[in-house]
CSV table of C-alpha atoms in Angstrom, one decimal:
chain,number,residue,atom,x,y,z
A,9,UNK,CA,5.6,-14.9,4.3
A,10,UNK,CA,8.7,-12.6,4.3
A,11,UNK,CA,7.7,-9.2,5.8
A,12,UNK,CA,8.2,-10.4,9.5
A,13,UNK,CA,12.0,-10.5,8.8
A,14,UNK,CA,12.0,-6.8,8.0
A,15,UNK,CA,9.7,-5.8,10.8
A,16,UNK,CA,10.3,-8.0,13.8
A,17,UNK,CA,7.9,-6.0,16.1
A,18,UNK,CA,5.0,-6.0,13.7
A,19,UNK,CA,1.6,-7.6,14.4
A,20,UNK,CA,0.5,-10.5,12.2
A,21,UNK,CA,-3.1,-10.3,11.2
A,22,UNK,CA,-4.6,-13.6,9.8
A,23,UNK,CA,-8.0,-15.1,9.4
A,24,UNK,CA,-9.0,-17.2,12.4
A,25,UNK,CA,-9.1,-20.4,10.3
A,26,UNK,CA,-5.6,-19.9,9.0
A,27,UNK,CA,-3.8,-19.0,12.2
A,28,UNK,CA,-2.4,-22.5,12.7
A,29,UNK,CA,-0.7,-22.4,9.2
A,30,UNK,CA,1.3,-19.3,10.3
A,31,UNK,CA,2.5,-20.9,13.6
A,32,UNK,CA,6.0,-21.7,12.1
A,33,UNK,CA,6.6,-18.1,11.3
A,34,UNK,CA,5.6,-17.0,14.8
A,35,UNK,CA,8.0,-19.6,16.3
A,36,UNK,CA,10.8,-18.3,14.0
A,37,UNK,CA,10.5,-15.0,15.7
A,38,UNK,CA,10.8,-16.6,19.2
A,39,UNK,CA,7.5,-15.2,20.4
A,40,UNK,CA,8.2,-11.6,19.3
A,41,UNK,CA,5.6,-11.6,16.6
A,42,UNK,CA,2.1,-10.8,18.0
A,43,UNK,CA,-0.8,-12.4,16.2
A,44,UNK,CA,-4.3,-10.9,15.9
A,45,UNK,CA,-7.0,-13.1,14.2
A,46,UNK,CA,-9.6,-11.6,11.9
A,47,UNK,CA,-13.1,-13.1,11.3
A,48,UNK,CA,-12.8,-15.4,8.2
A,49,UNK,CA,-16.0,-13.9,6.6
A,50,UNK,CA,-14.1,-10.6,6.0
A,51,UNK,CA,-13.0,-11.5,2.4
A,52,UNK,CA,-11.2,-9.0,0.2
A,53,UNK,CA,-8.6,-6.3,0.8
A,54,UNK,CA,-11.1,-3.5,1.4
A,55,UNK,CA,-12.9,-5.2,4.3
A,56,UNK,CA,-9.7,-6.3,5.9
A,57,UNK,CA,-8.2,-2.8,5.7
A,58,UNK,CA,-11.3,-1.2,7.2
A,59,UNK,CA,-11.3,-3.8,10.0
A,60,UNK,CA,-7.6,-3.3,10.8
A,61,UNK,CA,-7.7,0.5,10.9
A,62,UNK,CA,-10.5,0.4,13.5
A,63,UNK,CA,-9.2,-2.6,15.5
A,64,UNK,CA,-5.9,-0.9,16.4
A,65,UNK,CA,-6.2,2.2,18.6
A,66,UNK,CA,-3.0,3.9,17.5
A,67,UNK,CA,-3.4,7.1,15.5
A,68,UNK,CA,-1.1,5.8,12.7
A,69,UNK,CA,-1.5,2.2,11.3
A,70,UNK,CA,0.7,0.9,8.6
A,71,UNK,CA,-0.5,-2.2,6.7
A,72,UNK,CA,2.1,-4.4,4.9
A,73,UNK,CA,1.5,-7.2,2.5
A,74,UNK,CA,3.1,-10.4,3.9
A,75,UNK,CA,5.5,-10.9,1.0
A,76,UNK,CA,7.8,-7.8,1.3
A,77,UNK,CA,11.4,-9.0,1.0
A,78,UNK,CA,13.2,-5.7,1.3
A,79,UNK,CA,13.0,-1.9,1.4
A,80,UNK,CA,15.3,-0.4,-1.2
A,81,UNK,CA,16.6,3.1,-1.4
A,82,UNK,CA,16.5,4.7,-4.9
A,83,UNK,CA,18.2,8.0,-4.0
A,84,UNK,CA,21.8,7.1,-3.1
A,85,UNK,CA,24.9,6.6,-5.2
A,86,UNK,CA,24.2,2.9,-4.7
A,87,UNK,CA,20.6,1.6,-4.5
A,88,UNK,CA,21.0,-0.7,-1.5
A,89,UNK,CA,18.5,-2.7,0.6
A,90,UNK,CA,18.0,-1.3,4.1
A,91,UNK,CA,18.5,-3.1,7.4
A,92,UNK,CA,15.4,-3.6,9.7
A,93,UNK,CA,16.2,-0.7,12.0
A,94,UNK,CA,16.6,1.5,8.9
A,95,UNK,CA,13.2,0.3,7.6
A,96,UNK,CA,11.5,1.2,10.8
A,97,UNK,CA,13.1,4.7,10.7
A,98,UNK,CA,12.1,5.3,7.1
A,99,UNK,CA,8.5,4.3,7.8
A,100,UNK,CA,8.2,6.4,11.0
A,101,UNK,CA,9.7,9.4,9.3
A,102,UNK,CA,7.3,9.1,6.4
A,103,UNK,CA,4.4,8.8,8.8
A,104,UNK,CA,5.5,12.0,10.6
A,105,UNK,CA,5.8,13.8,7.2
A,106,UNK,CA,2.3,12.7,6.1
A,107,UNK,CA,0.7,13.7,9.4
A,108,UNK,CA,2.5,17.1,9.3
A,109,UNK,CA,1.3,17.7,5.8
A,110,UNK,CA,-2.3,16.8,6.6
A,111,UNK,CA,-2.4,13.6,4.6
A,112,UNK,CA,-4.4,10.6,5.8
A,113,UNK,CA,-2.9,8.0,3.5
A,114,UNK,CA,0.8,7.5,2.8
A,115,UNK,CA,2.9,5.0,0.9
A,116,UNK,CA,6.0,4.4,-1.1
A,117,UNK,CA,7.3,4.0,-4.6
A,118,UNK,CA,6.0,0.8,-6.2
A,119,UNK,CA,8.7,0.5,-8.9
A,120,UNK,CA,12.3,-0.2,-7.8
A,121,UNK,CA,13.7,1.6,-10.9
A,122,UNK,CA,15.9,4.6,-10.0
A,123,UNK,CA,15.4,6.0,-13.4
A,124,UNK,CA,11.8,6.7,-12.5
A,125,UNK,CA,12.8,9.0,-9.6
A,126,UNK,CA,13.2,12.7,-10.2
A,127,UNK,CA,15.8,13.7,-7.6
A,128,UNK,CA,14.5,17.2,-7.3
A,129,UNK,CA,11.0,15.9,-6.7
A,130,UNK,CA,11.5,13.3,-3.8
A,131,UNK,CA,7.8,13.0,-2.8
A,132,UNK,CA,4.4,13.4,-4.4
A,133,UNK,CA,0.9,14.2,-3.1
A,134,UNK,CA,-0.9,12.7,-6.1
A,135,UNK,CA,0.5,9.2,-6.5
A,136,UNK,CA,-1.5,6.2,-5.2
A,137,UNK,CA,-0.2,3.9,-2.4
A,138,UNK,CA,-0.4,0.1,-2.6
A,139,UNK,CA,1.3,-3.0,-1.1
A,140,UNK,CA,2.4,-1.0,2.0
A,141,UNK,CA,-0.2,1.6,3.0
A,142,UNK,CA,-0.1,3.9,6.0
A,143,UNK,CA,-3.2,5.5,7.5
A,144,UNK,CA,-3.3,8.6,9.8
A,145,UNK,CA,-6.5,8.8,11.9
A,146,UNK,CA,-9.7,6.7,11.5
A,147,UNK,CA,-11.6,8.6,8.8
A,148,UNK,CA,-10.3,6.7,5.7
A,149,UNK,CA,-12.7,4.1,4.3
A,150,UNK,CA,-12.2,1.5,1.5
A,151,UNK,CA,-15.0,0.7,-0.9
A,152,UNK,CA,-16.1,-2.8,0.1
A,153,UNK,CA,-17.6,-3.4,-3.4
A,154,UNK,CA,-13.9,-3.8,-4.4
A,155,UNK,CA,-11.9,-6.8,-3.2
A,156,UNK,CA,-8.6,-6.3,-5.1
A,157,UNK,CA,-8.2,-2.9,-6.7
A,158,UNK,CA,-9.5,-1.0,-3.6
A,159,UNK,CA,-6.3,0.9,-2.8
A,160,UNK,CA,-6.5,2.9,-6.1
A,161,UNK,CA,-10.1,3.8,-5.3
A,162,UNK,CA,-9.3,4.8,-1.7
A,163,UNK,CA,-6.4,7.1,-2.8
A,164,UNK,CA,-8.6,8.8,-5.5
A,165,UNK,CA,-11.3,9.3,-2.8
A,166,UNK,CA,-8.8,10.9,-0.5
A,167,UNK,CA,-7.6,13.2,-3.3
A,168,UNK,CA,-11.2,14.1,-3.9
A,169,UNK,CA,-12.2,14.7,-0.3
A,170,UNK,CA,-8.9,15.5,1.6
A,171,UNK,CA,-7.0,16.8,-1.5
A,172,UNK,CA,-3.7,15.1,-0.6
A,173,UNK,CA,-2.0,11.8,0.0
A,174,UNK,CA,1.7,11.4,0.8
A,175,UNK,CA,3.9,9.3,-1.5
A,176,UNK,CA,7.5,8.8,-0.5
A,177,UNK,CA,9.2,8.3,-3.9
A,178,UNK,CA,12.8,7.7,-2.7
A,179,UNK,CA,12.1,4.2,-1.2
A,180,UNK,CA,10.5,1.1,-2.6
A,181,UNK,CA,9.3,-2.1,-0.9
A,182,UNK,CA,10.3,-5.1,-3.0
A,183,UNK,CA,7.5,-7.7,-3.3
A,184,UNK,CA,5.8,-10.0,-5.8
A,185,UNK,CA,2.6,-8.6,-7.4
A,186,UNK,CA,-0.5,-10.7,-8.3
A,187,UNK,CA,1.5,-13.9,-8.5
A,188,UNK,CA,1.5,-15.3,-5.0
A,189,UNK,CA,-0.6,-18.2,-3.8
A,190,UNK,CA,-2.8,-18.2,-0.7
A,191,UNK,CA,-4.5,-15.2,1.0
A,192,UNK,CA,-6.5,-13.1,-1.4
A,193,UNK,CA,-5.4,-15.2,-4.4
A,194,UNK,CA,-7.9,-17.8,-3.4
A,195,UNK,CA,-10.7,-15.5,-4.5
A,196,UNK,CA,-8.9,-13.8,-7.4
A,197,UNK,CA,-9.7,-14.5,-11.0
A,198,UNK,CA,-9.1,-12.7,-14.3
A,199,UNK,CA,-12.9,-12.1,-14.7
A,200,UNK,CA,-13.1,-10.5,-11.2
A,201,UNK,CA,-10.1,-8.4,-11.8
A,202,UNK,CA,-11.5,-7.2,-15.2
A,203,UNK,CA,-14.8,-6.4,-13.6
A,204,UNK,CA,-13.1,-4.3,-10.9
A,205,UNK,CA,-11.1,-2.4,-13.5
A,206,UNK,CA,-14.3,-1.6,-15.4
A,207,UNK,CA,-15.9,-0.4,-12.1
A,208,UNK,CA,-12.9,1.9,-11.5
A,209,UNK,CA,-12.9,3.2,-15.0
A,210,UNK,CA,-16.6,4.0,-14.9
A,211,UNK,CA,-16.4,5.6,-11.4
A,212,UNK,CA,-13.3,7.8,-12.0
A,213,UNK,CA,-13.5,8.4,-15.7
A,214,UNK,CA,-10.6,10.5,-17.0
A,215,UNK,CA,-8.9,10.6,-13.6
A,216,UNK,CA,-7.6,7.0,-14.0
A,217,UNK,CA,-5.7,5.3,-16.7
A,218,UNK,CA,-5.3,1.5,-16.5
A,219,UNK,CA,-2.9,-0.4,-18.7
A,220,UNK,CA,-0.2,-3.1,-18.6
A,221,UNK,CA,3.5,-2.9,-17.9
A,222,UNK,CA,5.8,-6.0,-17.9
A,223,UNK,CA,2.8,-8.3,-18.0
A,224,UNK,CA,1.3,-6.7,-14.9
A,225,UNK,CA,-1.5,-4.1,-14.5
A,226,UNK,CA,-0.3,-0.5,-14.4
A,227,UNK,CA,-2.4,2.3,-13.1
A,228,UNK,CA,-1.9,6.0,-13.4
A,229,UNK,CA,-4.1,8.5,-11.6
A,230,UNK,CA,-4.6,11.8,-13.3
A,231,UNK,CA,-5.0,14.5,-10.7
A,232,UNK,CA,-3.5,18.0,-11.1
A,233,UNK,CA,-2.1,19.5,-7.9
A,234,UNK,CA,0.5,21.9,-9.4
A,235,UNK,CA,-0.1,25.1,-11.3
A,236,UNK,CA,1.3,25.1,-14.8
A,237,UNK,CA,3.7,27.9,-15.5
A,238,UNK,CA,4.4,28.9,-19.1
A,239,UNK,CA,7.2,31.4,-19.9
């Protein structure tokens, strides 16, 4: 677990039967890290996200994977990693922007490659959020038939129903993907991942493209939100 070093005031959510294993991390924060236990029968990212959004009463809830090591800026002359107070400021500002625009899901760039950032297009309303996902309000629901690829589905559902999500492209949380042990990896297998990708492809048809990039899954959602102008 690394995220607690970036967000010392965050709340750690762990299954009841794993709380003892996280005790050293709580001690490392000298008691500043609050712990909330979740029923162990809630297996899969979708059930956990649905439970968290409704467990916390705040209007905005931001859910972080526990392996985030840094928040990196992609828009400066030098792409540096931000200090914890700066991380908090970036996340809060993104939440305000999302709420002001009417988005109910917001997130950040998932590739720390500054070449992928268009400087005159710093945010998007059609990219999907994963790894670090913010929720405004209590209306968003994750499909509990999906345990692993549920964030893609939730974002497409929001684009269908609410017409907008908020994607801050100038910043990227650095984390490992699909390679860590523990947590959801205990239930993950290539067969289950393949089944969920087939489910998504069948459900969303031409609105989703699933492939591979650098030996990892890559996903592109195909939703038009800009008028095409031809001169």
